[in-house]
Short mmCIF file of C-alpha atoms in Angstrom, two decimals:
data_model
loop_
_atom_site.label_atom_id
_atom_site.label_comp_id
_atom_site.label_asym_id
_atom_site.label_seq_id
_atom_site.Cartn_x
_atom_site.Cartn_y
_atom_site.Cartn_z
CA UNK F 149 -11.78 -9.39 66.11
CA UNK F 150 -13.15 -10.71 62.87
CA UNK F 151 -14.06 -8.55 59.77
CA UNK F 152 -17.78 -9.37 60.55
CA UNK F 153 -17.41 -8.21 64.58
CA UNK F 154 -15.78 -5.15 63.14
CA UNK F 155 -18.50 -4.56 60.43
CA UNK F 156 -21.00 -5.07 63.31
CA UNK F 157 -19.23 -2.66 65.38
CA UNK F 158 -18.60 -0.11 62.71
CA UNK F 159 -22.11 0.68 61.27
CA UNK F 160 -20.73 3.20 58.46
CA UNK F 161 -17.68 0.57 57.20
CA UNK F 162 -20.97 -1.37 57.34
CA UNK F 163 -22.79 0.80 54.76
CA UNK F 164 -19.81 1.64 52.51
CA UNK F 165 -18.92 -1.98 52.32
CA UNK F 166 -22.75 -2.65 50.77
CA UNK F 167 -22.36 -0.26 48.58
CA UNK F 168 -18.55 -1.20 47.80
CA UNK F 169 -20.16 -4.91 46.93
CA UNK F 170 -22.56 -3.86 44.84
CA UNK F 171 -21.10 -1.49 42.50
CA UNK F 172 -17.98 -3.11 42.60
CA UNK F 173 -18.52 -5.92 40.03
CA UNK F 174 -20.75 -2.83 37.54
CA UNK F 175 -17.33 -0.68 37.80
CA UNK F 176 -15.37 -4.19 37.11
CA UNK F 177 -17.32 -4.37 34.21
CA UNK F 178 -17.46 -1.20 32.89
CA UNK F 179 -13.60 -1.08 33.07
CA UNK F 180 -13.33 -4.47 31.38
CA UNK F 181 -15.79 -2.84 28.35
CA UNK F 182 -13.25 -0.25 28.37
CA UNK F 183 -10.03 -2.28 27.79
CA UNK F 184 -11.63 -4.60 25.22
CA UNK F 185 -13.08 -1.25 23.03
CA UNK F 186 -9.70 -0.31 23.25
CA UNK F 187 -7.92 -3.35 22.25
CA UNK F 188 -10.48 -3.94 19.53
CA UNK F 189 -10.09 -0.62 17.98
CA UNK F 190 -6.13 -1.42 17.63
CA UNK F 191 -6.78 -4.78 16.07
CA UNK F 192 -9.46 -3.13 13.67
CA UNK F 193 -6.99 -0.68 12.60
CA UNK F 194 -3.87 -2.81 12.19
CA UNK F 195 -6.25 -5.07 10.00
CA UNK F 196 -7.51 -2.59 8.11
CA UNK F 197 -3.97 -0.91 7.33
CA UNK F 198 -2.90 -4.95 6.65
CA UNK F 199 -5.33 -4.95 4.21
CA UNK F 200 -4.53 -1.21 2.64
CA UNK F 201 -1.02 -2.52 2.21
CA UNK F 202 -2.24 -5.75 0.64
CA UNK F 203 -4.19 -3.42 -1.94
CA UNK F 204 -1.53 -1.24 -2.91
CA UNK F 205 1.01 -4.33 -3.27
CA UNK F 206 -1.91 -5.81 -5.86
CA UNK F 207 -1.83 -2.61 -7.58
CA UNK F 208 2.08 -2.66 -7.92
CA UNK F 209 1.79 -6.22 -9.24
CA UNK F 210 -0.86 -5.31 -11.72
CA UNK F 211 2.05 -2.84 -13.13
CA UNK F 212 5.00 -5.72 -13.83
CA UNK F 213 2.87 -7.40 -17.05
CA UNK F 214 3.25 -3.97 -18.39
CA UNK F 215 6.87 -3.50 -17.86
CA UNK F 216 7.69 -7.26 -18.95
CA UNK F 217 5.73 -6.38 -22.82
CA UNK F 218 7.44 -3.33 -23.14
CA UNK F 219 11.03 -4.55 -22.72
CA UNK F 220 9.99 -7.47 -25.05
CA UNK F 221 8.45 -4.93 -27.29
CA UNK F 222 11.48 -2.74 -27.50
CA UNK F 223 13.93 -5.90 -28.27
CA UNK F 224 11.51 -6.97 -30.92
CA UNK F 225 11.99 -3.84 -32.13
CA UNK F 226 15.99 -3.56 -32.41
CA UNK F 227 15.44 -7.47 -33.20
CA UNK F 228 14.06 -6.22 -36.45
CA UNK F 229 15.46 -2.95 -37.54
CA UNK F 230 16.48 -4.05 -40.73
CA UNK F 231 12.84 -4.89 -41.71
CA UNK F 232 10.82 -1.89 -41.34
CA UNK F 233 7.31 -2.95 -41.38
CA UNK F 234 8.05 -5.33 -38.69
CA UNK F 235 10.05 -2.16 -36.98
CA UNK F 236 7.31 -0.33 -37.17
CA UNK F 237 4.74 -2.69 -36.11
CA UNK F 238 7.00 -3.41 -32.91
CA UNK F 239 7.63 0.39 -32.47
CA UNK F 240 3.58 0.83 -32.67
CA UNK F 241 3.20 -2.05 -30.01
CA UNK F 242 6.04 -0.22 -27.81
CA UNK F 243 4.20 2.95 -27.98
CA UNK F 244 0.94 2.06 -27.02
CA UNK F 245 2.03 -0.59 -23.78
CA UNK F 246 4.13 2.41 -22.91
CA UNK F 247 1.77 4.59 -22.73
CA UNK F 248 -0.67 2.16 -20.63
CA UNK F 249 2.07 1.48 -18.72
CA UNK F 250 2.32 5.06 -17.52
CA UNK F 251 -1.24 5.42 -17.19
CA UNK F 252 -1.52 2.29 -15.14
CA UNK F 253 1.48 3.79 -12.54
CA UNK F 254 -0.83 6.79 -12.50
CA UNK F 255 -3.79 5.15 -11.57
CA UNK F 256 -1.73 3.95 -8.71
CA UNK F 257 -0.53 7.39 -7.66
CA UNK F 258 -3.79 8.03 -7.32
CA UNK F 259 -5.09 5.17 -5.88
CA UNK F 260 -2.18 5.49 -3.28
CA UNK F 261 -2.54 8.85 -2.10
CA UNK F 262 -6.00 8.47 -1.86
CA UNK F 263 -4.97 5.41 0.60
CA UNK F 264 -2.42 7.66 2.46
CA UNK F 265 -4.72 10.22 2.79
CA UNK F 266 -5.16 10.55 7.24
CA UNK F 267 -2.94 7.10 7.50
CA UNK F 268 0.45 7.86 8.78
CA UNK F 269 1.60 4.69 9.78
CA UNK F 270 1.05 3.62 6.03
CA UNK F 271 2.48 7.11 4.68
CA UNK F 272 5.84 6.87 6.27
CA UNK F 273 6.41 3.33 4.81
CA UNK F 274 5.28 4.47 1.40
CA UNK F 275 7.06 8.27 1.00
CA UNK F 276 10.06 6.94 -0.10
CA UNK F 277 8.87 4.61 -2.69
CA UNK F 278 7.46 6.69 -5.96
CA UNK F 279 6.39 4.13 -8.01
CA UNK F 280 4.96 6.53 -10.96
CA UNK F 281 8.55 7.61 -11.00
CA UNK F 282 9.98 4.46 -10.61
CA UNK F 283 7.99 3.36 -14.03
CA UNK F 284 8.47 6.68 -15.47
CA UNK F 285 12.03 6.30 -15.11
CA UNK F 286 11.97 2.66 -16.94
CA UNK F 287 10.16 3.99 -19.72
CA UNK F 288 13.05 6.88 -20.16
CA UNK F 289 15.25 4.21 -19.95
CA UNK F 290 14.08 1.98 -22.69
CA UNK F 291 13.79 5.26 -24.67
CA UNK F 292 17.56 5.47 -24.16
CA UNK F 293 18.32 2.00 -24.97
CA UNK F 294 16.35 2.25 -28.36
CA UNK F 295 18.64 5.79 -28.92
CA UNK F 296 21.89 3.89 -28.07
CA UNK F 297 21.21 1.15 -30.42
CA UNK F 298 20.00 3.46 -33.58
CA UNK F 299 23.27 5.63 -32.74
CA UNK F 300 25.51 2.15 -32.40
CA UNK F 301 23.71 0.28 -35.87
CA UNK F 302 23.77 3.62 -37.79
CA UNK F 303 20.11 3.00 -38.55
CA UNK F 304 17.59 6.40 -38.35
CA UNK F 305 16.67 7.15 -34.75
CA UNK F 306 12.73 6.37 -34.86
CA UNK F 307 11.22 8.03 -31.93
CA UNK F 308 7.92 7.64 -30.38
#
């Protein structure tokens, strides 16, 4: 017996398998719409987190010209201790990249948890890595360097 002699001899297979051909490629369909939302929802949100990385990185870069002109600034400054105007000239230029320099890591801070903000993924890779302390810790550290030297050369401790 052959599928169409038992169709034939089987009137209600017959029905179900008409109905079985016909919706069959709609629910074939349907689930294939189904996987491909999926899938395209994962890609969408890998590429946007790619891209929230990529942003924050930019911002950390946009924080190194800061840190290079204020450890030049600060040996200019022990450079020429013995000539004060120059001293204070250099000590003035310290001061003020310093202070961007802080204000620059805080506008990342911001800009950071703003990012992290309903992001997991991206908050777990970032919690560990404080960058506003990070630079807040250089700038203490340059302080201390500029303290060590006026304490070493004798010279007056100028502070900021």
């Amino acid at each position: 017996m052959g599928f169409q002699q038992f169709l034939d001899t089987h009137v209600v297979m017959d029905y179900i398998w008409e109905i079985f051909k016909g919706v069959s490629p709609t629910i074939i369909a349907l689930i294939t719409i189904a996987i491909n939302y999926r899938l395209g929802k994962r890609k969408e949100l890998k590429e946007q987190r790619e891209k929230d990385i990529k942003e924050l990185q930019d911002k950390i870069v946009g924080i190194i010209p800061y840190i290079v002109r204020n450890g030049a600034y600060l040996l200019e400054m022990i450079q020429n201790a013995s000539n004060q105007a120059e001293h204070d000239k250099f000590l003035t230029m310290y001061s003020e990249e310093n202070t961007q320099m802080l204000t620059v890591a805080r506008e990342y801070q911001a800009y950071e948890n703003i990012q992290l903000i309903g992001n997991c993924d991206l908050s777990k890779k970032c919690m560990d890595k404080d960058v506003l302390g990070i630079v807040s810790q250089y700038a203490y550290d340059l302080q201390d360097i500029l303290d060590w030297y006026n304490e070493k050369a004798g010279h007056i401790r100028y502070c900021l």
